[in-house]
Coordinates of C-alpha atoms in Angstrom, one line a residue:
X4 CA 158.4 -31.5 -97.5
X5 CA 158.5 -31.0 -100.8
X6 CA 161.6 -32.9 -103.5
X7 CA 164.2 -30.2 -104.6
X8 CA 163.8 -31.5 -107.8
X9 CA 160.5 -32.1 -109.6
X10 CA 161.3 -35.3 -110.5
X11 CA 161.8 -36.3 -107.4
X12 CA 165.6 -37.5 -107.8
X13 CA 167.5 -38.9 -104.8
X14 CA 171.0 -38.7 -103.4
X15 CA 172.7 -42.2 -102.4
X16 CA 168.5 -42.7 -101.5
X17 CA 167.8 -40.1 -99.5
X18 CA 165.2 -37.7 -100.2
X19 CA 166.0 -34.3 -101.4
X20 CA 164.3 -31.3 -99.9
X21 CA 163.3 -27.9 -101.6
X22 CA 163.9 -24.3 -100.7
X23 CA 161.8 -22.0 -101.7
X24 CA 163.2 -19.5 -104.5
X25 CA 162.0 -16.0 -103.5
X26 CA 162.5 -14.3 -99.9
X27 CA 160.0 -15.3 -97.1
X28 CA 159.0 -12.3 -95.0
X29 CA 160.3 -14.4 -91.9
X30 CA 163.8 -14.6 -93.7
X31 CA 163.4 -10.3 -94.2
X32 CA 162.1 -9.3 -90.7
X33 CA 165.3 -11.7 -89.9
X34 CA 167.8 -9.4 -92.1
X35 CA 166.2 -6.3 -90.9
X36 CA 166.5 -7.6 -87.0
X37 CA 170.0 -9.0 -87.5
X38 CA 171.3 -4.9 -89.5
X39 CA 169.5 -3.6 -86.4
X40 CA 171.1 -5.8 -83.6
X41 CA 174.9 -7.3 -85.3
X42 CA 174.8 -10.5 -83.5
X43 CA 177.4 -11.1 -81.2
X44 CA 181.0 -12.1 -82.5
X45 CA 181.3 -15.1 -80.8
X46 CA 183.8 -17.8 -80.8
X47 CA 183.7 -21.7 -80.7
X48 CA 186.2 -23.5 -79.4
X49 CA 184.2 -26.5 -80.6
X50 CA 184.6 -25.7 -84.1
X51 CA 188.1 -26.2 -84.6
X52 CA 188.9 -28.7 -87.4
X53 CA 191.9 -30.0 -84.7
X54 CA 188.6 -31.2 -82.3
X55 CA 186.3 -32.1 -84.6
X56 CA 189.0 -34.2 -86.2
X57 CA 190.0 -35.8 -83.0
X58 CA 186.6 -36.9 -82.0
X59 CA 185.5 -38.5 -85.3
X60 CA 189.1 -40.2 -85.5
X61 CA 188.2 -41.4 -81.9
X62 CA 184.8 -42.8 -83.4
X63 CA 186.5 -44.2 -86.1
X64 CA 186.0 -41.5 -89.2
X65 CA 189.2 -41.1 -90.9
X66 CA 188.7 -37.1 -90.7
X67 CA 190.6 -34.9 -93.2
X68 CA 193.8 -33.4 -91.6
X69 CA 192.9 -29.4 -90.5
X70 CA 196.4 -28.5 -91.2
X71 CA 195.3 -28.9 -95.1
X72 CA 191.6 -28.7 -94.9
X73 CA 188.1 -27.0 -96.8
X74 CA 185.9 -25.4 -93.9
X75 CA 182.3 -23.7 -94.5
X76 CA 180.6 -22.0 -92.1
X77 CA 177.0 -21.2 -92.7
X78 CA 175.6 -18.2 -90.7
X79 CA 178.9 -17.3 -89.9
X80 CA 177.8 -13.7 -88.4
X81 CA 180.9 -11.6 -88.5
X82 CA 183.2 -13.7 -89.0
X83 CA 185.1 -13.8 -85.9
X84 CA 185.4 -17.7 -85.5
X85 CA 186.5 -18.4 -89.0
X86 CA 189.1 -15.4 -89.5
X87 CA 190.2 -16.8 -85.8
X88 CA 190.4 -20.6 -87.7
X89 CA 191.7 -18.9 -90.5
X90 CA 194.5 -17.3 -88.5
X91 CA 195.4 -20.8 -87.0
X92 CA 195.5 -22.8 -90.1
X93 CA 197.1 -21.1 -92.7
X94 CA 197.5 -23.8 -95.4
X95 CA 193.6 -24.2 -95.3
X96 CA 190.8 -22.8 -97.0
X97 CA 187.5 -21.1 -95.0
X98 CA 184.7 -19.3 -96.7
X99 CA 181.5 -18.3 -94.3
X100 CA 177.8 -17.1 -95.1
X101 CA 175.5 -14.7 -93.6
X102 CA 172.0 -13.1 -94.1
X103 CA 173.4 -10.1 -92.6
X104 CA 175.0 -7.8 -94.6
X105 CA 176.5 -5.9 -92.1
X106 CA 178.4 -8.8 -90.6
X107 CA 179.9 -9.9 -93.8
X108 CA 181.1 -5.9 -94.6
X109 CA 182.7 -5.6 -90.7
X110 CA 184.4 -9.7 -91.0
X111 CA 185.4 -8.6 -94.3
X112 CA 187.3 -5.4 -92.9
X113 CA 189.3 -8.1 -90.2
X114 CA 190.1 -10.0 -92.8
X115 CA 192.1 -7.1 -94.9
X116 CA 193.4 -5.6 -91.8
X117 CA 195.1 -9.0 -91.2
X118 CA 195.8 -9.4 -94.7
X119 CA 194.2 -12.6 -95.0
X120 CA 194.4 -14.5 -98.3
X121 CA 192.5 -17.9 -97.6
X122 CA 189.5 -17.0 -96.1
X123 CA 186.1 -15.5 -98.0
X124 CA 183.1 -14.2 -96.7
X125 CA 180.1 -13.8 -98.7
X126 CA 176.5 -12.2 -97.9
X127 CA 173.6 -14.5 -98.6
X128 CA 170.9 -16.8 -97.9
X129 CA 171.7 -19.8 -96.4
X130 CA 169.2 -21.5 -98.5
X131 CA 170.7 -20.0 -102.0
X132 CA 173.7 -22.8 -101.5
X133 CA 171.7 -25.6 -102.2
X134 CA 171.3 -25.1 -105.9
X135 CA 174.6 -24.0 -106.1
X136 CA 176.2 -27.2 -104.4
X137 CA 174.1 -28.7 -106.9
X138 CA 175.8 -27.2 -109.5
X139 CA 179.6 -26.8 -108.6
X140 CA 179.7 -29.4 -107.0
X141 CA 182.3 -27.8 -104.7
X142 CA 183.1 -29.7 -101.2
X143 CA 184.1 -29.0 -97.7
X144 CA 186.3 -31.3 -95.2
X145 CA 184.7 -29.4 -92.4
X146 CA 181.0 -27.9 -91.7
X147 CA 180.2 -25.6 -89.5
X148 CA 176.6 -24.3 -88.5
X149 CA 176.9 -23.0 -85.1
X150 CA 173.8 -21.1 -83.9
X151 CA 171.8 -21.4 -86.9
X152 CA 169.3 -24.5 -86.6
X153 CA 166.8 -23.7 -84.0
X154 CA 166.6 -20.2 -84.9
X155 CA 166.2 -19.8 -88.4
X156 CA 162.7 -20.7 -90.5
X157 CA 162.6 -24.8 -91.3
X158 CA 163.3 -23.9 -95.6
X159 CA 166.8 -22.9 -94.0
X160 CA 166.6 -25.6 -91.6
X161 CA 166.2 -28.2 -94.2
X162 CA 169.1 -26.1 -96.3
X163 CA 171.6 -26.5 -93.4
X164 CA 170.9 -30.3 -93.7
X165 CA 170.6 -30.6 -97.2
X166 CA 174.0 -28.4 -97.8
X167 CA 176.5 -31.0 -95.4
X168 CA 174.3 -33.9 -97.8
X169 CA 175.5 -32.3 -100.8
X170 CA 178.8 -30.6 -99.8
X171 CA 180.7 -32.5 -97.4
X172 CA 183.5 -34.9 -98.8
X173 CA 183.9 -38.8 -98.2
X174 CA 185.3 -38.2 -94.8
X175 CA 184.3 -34.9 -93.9
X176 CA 182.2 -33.7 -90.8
X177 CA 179.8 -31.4 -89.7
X178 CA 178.7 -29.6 -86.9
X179 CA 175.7 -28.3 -86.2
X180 CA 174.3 -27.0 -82.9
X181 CA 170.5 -26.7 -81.7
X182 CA 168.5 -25.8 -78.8
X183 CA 167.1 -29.2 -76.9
X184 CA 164.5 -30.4 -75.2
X185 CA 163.8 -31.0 -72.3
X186 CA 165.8 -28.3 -71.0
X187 CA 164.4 -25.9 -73.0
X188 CA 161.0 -26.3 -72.0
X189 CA 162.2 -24.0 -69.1
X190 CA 163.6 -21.6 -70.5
X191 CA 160.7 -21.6 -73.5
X192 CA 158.3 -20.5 -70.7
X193 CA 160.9 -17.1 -69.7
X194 CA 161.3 -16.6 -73.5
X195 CA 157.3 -16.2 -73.9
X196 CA 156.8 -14.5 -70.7
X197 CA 159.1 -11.9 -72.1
X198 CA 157.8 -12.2 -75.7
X199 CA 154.4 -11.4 -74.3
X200 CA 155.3 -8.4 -72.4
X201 CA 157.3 -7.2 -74.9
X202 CA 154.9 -7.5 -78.1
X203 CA 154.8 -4.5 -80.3
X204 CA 157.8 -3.1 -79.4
X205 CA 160.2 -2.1 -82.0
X206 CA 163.4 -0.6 -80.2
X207 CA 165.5 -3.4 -78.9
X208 CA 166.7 -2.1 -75.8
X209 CA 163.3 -1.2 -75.0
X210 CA 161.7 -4.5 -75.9
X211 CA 165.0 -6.3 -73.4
X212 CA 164.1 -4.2 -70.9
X213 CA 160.4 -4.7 -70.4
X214 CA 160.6 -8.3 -71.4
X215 CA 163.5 -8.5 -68.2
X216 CA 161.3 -6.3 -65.8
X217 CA 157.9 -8.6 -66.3
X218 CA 159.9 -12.0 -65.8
X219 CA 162.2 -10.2 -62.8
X220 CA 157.9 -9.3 -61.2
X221 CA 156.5 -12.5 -61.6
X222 CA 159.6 -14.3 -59.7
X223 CA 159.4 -12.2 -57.6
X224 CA 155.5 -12.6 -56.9
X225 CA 155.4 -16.3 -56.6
X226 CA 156.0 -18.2 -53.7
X227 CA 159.4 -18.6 -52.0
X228 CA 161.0 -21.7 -52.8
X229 CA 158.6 -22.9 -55.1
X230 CA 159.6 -24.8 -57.9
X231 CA 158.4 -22.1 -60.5
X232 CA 159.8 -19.5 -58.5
X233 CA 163.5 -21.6 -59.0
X234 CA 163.1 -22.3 -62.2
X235 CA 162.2 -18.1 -63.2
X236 CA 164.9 -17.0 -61.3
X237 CA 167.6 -19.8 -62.7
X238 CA 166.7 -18.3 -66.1
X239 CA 167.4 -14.6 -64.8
X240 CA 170.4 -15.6 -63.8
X241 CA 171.4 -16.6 -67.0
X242 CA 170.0 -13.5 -68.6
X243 CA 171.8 -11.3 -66.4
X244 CA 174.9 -12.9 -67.5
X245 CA 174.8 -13.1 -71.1
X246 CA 175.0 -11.0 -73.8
X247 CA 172.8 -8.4 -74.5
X248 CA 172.9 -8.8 -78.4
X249 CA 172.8 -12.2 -78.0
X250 CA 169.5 -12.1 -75.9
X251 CA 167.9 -9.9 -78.0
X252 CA 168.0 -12.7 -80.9
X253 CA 167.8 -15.3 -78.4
X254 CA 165.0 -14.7 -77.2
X255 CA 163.1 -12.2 -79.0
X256 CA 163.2 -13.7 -82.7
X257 CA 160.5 -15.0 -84.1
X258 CA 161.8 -18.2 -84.9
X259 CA 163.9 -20.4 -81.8
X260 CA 163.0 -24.0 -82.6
X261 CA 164.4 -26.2 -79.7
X262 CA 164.1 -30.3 -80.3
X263 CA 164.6 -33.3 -79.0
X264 CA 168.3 -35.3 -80.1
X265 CA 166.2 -38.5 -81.7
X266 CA 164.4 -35.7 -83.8
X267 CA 167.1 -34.2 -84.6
X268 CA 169.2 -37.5 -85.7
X269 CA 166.4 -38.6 -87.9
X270 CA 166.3 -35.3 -90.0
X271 CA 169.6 -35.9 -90.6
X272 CA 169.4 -39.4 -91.4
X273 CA 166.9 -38.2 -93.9
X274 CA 169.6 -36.2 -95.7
X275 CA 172.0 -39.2 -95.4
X276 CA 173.5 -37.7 -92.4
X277 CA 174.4 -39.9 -89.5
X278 CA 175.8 -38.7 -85.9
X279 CA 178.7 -39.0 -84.9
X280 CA 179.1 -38.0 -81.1
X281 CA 179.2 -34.5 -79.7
X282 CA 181.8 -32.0 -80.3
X283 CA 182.1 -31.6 -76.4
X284 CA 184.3 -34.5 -74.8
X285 CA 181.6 -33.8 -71.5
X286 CA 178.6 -34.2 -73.5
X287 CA 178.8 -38.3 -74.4
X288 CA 180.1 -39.3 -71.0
X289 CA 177.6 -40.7 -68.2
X290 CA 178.9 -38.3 -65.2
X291 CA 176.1 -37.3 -62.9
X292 CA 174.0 -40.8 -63.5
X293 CA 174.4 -43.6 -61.2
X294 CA 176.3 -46.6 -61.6
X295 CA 173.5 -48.8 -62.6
X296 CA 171.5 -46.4 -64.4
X297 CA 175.0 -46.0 -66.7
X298 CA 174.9 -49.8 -67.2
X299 CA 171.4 -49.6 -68.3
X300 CA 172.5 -46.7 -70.6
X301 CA 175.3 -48.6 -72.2
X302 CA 172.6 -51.2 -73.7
X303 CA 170.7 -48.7 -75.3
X304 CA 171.2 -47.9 -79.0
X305 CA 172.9 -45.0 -79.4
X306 CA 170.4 -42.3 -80.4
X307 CA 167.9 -43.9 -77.7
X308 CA 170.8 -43.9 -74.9
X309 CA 171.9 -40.2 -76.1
X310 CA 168.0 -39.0 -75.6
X311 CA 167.7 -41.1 -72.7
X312 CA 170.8 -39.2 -71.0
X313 CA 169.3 -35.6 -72.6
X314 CA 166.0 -36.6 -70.1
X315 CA 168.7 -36.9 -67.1
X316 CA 170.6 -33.7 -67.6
X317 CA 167.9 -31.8 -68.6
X318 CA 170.1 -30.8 -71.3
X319 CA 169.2 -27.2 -73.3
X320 CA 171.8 -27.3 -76.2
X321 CA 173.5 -30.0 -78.1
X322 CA 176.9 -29.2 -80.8
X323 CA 176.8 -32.6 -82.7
X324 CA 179.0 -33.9 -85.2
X325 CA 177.8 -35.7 -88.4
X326 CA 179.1 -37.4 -91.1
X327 CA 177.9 -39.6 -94.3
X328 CA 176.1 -42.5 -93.3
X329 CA 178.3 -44.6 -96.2
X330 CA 181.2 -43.8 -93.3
X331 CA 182.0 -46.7 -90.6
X332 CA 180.9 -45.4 -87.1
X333 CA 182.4 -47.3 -84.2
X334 CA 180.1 -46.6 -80.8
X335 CA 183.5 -47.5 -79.0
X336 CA 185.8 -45.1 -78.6
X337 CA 189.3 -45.9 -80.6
X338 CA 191.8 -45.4 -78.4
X339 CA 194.8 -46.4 -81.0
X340 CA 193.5 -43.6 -82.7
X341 CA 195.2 -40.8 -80.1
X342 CA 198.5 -41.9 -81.3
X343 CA 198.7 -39.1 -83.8
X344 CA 197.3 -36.7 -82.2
X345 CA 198.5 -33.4 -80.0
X346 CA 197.8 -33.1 -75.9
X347 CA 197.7 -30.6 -74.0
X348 CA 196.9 -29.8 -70.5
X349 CA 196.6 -26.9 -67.6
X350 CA 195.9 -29.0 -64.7
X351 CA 197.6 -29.5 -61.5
X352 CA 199.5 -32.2 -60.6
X353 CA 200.2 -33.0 -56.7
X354 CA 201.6 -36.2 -55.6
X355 CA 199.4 -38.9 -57.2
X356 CA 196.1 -36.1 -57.6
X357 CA 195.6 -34.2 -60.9
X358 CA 193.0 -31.1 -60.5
X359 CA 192.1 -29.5 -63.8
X360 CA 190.9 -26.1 -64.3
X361 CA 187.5 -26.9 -65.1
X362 CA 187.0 -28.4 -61.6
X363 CA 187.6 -31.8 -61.7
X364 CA 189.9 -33.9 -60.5
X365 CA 191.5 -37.8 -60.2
X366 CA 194.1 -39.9 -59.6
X367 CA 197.9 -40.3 -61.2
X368 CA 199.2 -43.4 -60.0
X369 CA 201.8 -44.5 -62.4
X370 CA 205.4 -43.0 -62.5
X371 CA 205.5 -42.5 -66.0
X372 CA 201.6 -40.7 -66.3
X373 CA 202.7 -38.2 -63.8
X374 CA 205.9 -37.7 -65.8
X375 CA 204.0 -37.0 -68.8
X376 CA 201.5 -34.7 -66.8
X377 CA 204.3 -32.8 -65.6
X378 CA 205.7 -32.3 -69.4
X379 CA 202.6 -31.3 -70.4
X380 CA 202.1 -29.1 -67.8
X381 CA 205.9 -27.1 -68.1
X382 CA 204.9 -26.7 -72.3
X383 CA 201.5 -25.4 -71.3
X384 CA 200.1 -23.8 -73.3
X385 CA 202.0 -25.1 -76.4
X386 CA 201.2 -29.4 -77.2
X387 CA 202.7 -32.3 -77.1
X388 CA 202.5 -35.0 -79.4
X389 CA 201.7 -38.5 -78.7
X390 CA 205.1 -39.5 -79.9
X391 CA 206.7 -37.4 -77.7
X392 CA 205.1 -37.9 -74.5
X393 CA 205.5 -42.1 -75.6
X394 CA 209.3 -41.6 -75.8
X395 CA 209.6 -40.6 -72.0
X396 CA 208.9 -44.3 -71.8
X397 CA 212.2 -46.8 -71.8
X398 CA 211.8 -48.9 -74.6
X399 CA 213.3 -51.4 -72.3
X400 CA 209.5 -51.2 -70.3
X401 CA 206.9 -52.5 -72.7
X402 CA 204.4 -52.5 -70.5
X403 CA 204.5 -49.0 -69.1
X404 CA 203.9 -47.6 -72.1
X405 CA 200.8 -49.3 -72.5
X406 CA 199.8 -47.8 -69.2
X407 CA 200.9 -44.5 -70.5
X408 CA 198.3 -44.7 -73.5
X409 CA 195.5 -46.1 -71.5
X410 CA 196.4 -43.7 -68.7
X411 CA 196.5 -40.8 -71.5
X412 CA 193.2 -42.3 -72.9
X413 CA 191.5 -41.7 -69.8
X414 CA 192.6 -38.5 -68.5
X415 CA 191.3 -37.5 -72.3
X416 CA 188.0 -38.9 -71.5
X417 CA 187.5 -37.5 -68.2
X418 CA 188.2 -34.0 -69.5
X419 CA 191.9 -33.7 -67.2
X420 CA 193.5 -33.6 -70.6
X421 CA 192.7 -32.3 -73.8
X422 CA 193.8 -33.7 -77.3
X423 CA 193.8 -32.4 -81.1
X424 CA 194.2 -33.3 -84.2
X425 CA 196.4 -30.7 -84.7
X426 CA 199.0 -29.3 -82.9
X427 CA 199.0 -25.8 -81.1
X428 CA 202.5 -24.0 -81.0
X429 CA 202.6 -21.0 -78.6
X430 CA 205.0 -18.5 -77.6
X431 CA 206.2 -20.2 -73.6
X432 CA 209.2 -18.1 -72.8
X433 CA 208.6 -13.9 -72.9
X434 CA 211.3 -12.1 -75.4
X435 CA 213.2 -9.6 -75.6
X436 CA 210.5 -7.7 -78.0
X437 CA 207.4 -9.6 -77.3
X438 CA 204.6 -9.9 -79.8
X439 CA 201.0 -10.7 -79.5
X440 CA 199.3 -12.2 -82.4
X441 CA 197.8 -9.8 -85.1
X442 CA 194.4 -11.2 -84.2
X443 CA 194.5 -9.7 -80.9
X444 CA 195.9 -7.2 -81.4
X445 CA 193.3 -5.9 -83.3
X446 CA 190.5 -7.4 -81.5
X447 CA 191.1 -5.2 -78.5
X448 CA 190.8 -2.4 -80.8
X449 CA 187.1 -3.5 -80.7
X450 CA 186.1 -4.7 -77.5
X451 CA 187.3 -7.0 -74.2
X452 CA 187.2 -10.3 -76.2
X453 CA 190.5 -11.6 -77.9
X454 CA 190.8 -15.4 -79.4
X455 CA 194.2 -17.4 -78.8
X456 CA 195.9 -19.7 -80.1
X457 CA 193.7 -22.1 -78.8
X458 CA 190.6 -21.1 -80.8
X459 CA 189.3 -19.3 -77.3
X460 CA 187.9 -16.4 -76.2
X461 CA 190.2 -14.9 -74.1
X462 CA 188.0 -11.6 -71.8
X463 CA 190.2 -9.0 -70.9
X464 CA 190.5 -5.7 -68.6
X465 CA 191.2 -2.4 -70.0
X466 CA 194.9 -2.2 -69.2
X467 CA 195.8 -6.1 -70.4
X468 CA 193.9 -5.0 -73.2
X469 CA 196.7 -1.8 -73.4
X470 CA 199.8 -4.1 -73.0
X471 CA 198.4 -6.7 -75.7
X472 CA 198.0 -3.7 -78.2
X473 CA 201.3 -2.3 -77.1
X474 CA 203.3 -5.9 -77.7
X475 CA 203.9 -5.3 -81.5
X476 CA 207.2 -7.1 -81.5
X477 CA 209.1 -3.9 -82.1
X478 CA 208.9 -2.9 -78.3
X479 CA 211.4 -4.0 -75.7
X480 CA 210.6 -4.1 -72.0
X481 CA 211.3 -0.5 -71.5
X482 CA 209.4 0.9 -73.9
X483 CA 206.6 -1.0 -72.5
X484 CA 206.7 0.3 -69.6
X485 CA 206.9 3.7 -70.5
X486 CA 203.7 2.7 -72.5
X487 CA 201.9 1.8 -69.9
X488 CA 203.3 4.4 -67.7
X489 CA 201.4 6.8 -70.5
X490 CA 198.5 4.6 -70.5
X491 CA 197.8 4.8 -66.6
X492 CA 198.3 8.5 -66.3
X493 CA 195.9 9.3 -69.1
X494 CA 193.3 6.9 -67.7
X495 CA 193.3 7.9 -63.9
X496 CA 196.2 5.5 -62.8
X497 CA 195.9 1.2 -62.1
X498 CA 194.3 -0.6 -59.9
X499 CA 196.3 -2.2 -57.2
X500 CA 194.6 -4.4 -54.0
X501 CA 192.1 -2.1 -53.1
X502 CA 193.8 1.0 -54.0
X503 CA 193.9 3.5 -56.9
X504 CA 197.9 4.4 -58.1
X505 CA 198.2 7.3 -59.6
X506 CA 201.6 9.5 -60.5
X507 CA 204.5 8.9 -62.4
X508 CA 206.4 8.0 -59.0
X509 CA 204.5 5.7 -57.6
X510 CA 203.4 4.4 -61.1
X511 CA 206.6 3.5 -62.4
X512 CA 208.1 1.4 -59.8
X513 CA 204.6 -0.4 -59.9
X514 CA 204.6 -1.0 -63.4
X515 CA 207.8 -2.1 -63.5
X516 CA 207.8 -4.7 -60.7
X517 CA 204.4 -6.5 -62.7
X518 CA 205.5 -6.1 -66.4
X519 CA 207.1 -9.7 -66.3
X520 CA 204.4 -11.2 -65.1
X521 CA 202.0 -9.8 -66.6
X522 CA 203.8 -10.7 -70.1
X523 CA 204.3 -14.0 -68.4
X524 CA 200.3 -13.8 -67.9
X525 CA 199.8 -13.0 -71.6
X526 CA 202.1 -15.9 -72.8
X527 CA 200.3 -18.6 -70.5
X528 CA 197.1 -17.0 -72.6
X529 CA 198.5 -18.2 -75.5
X530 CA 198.5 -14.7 -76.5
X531 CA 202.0 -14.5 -77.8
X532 CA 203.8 -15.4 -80.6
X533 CA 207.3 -14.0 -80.1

């Protein structure tokens, strides 16, 4: 790799890396494929400043508050995530990047329609940054490089790394997600199966659908239960359930460049970069390994013990968090650090057994943990600070709130409860008028995807789709129901069981008996706002 500068100057003595100046024809076939195919519109929970905030601050990093924050997405595609971000955090500032220019011109029309003033969008190569971070020396709180890594050319590669070296602040934090090995090693043998078949064709659709058909006959033609036979058909199943336009980049590019996590950590450490932990509260823990093979885990430095663990789960994909390496790291989660931050939960409590929505489950023991489970649960989907839930405890009982934090603690770490950085304020209790946010309300203008107030993608069916466009805050119930009412006739009547209603009598007394619940359904979305 060559310096950035001819001299061969250094950063804090790390190396600096070059881009080259003029467009590569990798990076054009890349714009051409990207005009042809938008890339899907995707949104990542991950990326909230709130979360990546609350993990660093966990690991010790004293992380910039995302009420108040700088955030820079590169490769931001259309820029659903950020104007979703943007939405959320009004009192910050987001700009996003993209090769494509059509993605910046449709995220760009969002961003009027909501009349967004703190978020910019701006058409570009990623690489083009460097020299300009160089220049303005401009910085960011929060980095954000979410699907870009393993699938762009390594210039950009090393531009992604060298942009978080140059434009992060003292305490800010990056995220950057990859494809990994060993997992991918799999799924690297469907992608050039397909590839193969596919060569030469230049429609899309056509180039998905014979790539598909040659990977669904050779599955098909190799031995029952054989472990090639399970692994082909694992991968079809994911095929079959993700996005097309996401496929079509996923696995047709030219460029997809999985590695493995110690490869990863020292490019970064190149660039002055260090890891923090995964933006994912399940990626760092040691579920699914047995007891001793977690103790032998635990004496492992970390990026040996995370790669280590990669080899075990097979893991495919990895959203990391980075920071300086002049920033204090601690291994050991902080637990004194959750006292200023936000929970919030949607599991189920029953007696002393807590079931969250994600499957798992454990065990409440303590009086005053199942009291806070049970406030958490009623201001679902809305948070709770740490101060609040603390002040169920009598001040007169010492040493139950200490049980409550480590309880708390716990139930974070286990993925039973969530926790931010920053708080989420929802709409709990239906109104009179009830309003869904703006965001919404103009996604479902587009497709079946809306983001909440959460930061997540939210699929919906045609008719909640109706009533979340129709809740503008200037319609009471009734109108709503005659709204719908419309809706049904004009779309062949609503589904109900197994059964098909149509007619204005037997449509209106069924529309009026769900409305409530299903604006109670929309507010437990965190879909509304008033």
């Amino acid at each position: 790799m060559s310096p950035i500068i001819s001299s061969g100057s250094t950063i804090q003595g790390c190396e600096r890396f070059s881009v080259p100046a003029d467009h590569s024809p990798s990076i054009a076939k890349l714009m051409s494929n990207y005009d042809k195919v938008p890339y899907p519109d995707f949104i990542h929970p991950a990326t909230h400043p709130g979360n990546m905030a609350a993990i660093a601050r966990l690991h010790g990093v004293n992380a910039p508050p995302p009420e108040s924050c700088r955030v820079l997405e590169l490769a931001c595609g259309p820029g659903g995530n950020l104007i979703s971000l943007a939405t959320l955090l009004p009192s910050s500032h987001f700009e996003g990047i993209d090769l494509a220019a059509g993605h910046v011109k449709t995220g760009n029309s969002m961003i009027g329609k909501l009349g967004l003033s703190n978020i910019q969008l701006h058409h570009g190569r990623i690489e083009d940054w460097v020299t300009e971070a160089e220049s303005d020396g401009e910085r960011f709180d929060y980095i954000i490089a979410h699907g870009a890594y393993s699938w762009v050319p390594e210039e950009a590669r090393q531009a992604i790394l060298a942009i978080c070296q140059l434009r992060l602040s003292d305490n800010g934090v990056a995220l950057i997600s990859y494809n990994t090995y060993p997992g991918w090693h799999q799924r690297q043998m469907a992608r050039d199966i397909m590839r193969y078949h596919a060569d030469g064709i230049e429609d899309p659709q056509t180039r998905l659908r014979h790539g598909k058909a040659l990977l669904s006959s050779v599955a098909q033609n190799v031995p029952q239960g054989s472990a090639y036979r399970v692994a082909l058909e694992e991968e079809l199943k994911a095929l079959d359930q993700a996005n097309e336009a996401y496929i079509s980049h996923e696995q047709f590019e030219d460029t997809n460049r999985p590695c493995y996590f110690h490869e990863f950590a020292t490019e970064a450490a190149s660039h002055c970069l260090q890891t923090i932990a995964e933006a994912d509260w399940g990626d760092s823990t040691y579920e699914q390994v047995r007891p001793d093979v977690a103790s032998a885990l635990a004496s492992l430095p970390k990026i040996r013990r995370a790669q280590t663990l990669d080899f075990f789960r097979r893991r495919t994909f990895r959203q990391t968090l980075l920071c300086r390496d002049s920033v204090a790291v601690s291994e050991q989660l902080q637990s004194s650090a959750m006292e200023s931050m936000h929970f919030v939960t949607s599991s189920k409590l029953e007696g002393d057994q807590i079931t969250g929505s994600n499957g798992l489950s454990g065990t409440v023991d303590h009086p005053v943990t199942q009291a806070a489970i049970v406030r958490l649960v009623d201001q679902y989907p809305s948070s709770i600070s740490c101060e609040e839930l603390c002040a169920i405890v009598d001040s007169q009982e010492p040493d139950s709130l200490a049980t409550l934090k480590a309880d708390l603690f716990n139930l974070v770490c286990v993925g039973l409860v969530s926790v931010s950085a920053s708080p989420t304020e929802a709409c709990r209790e239906v109104s009179s008028h009830p309003r869904a946010t703006a965001l919404s309300r103009e996604q479902v203008l587009l497709g079946d995807t809306v983001t909440n107030l959460r930061h997540q993608p939210i699929r919906l069916d045609d008719t909640t789709a109706h009533l979340v466009r129709c809740c503008d805050g200037q319609s009471d119930h009734a109108s709503l129901i005659e709204s719908m009412i419309a809706y049904a006739m004009a779309n062949g009547g609503l589904v109900e069981g197994d059964q098909v209603i149509t007619g204005e009598e037997n449509l209106r007394p069924l529309v009026n008996s769900k409305m409530t619940s299903n604006l109670q359904r929309l507010a437990a979305m965190a879909l509304l706002v008033g």
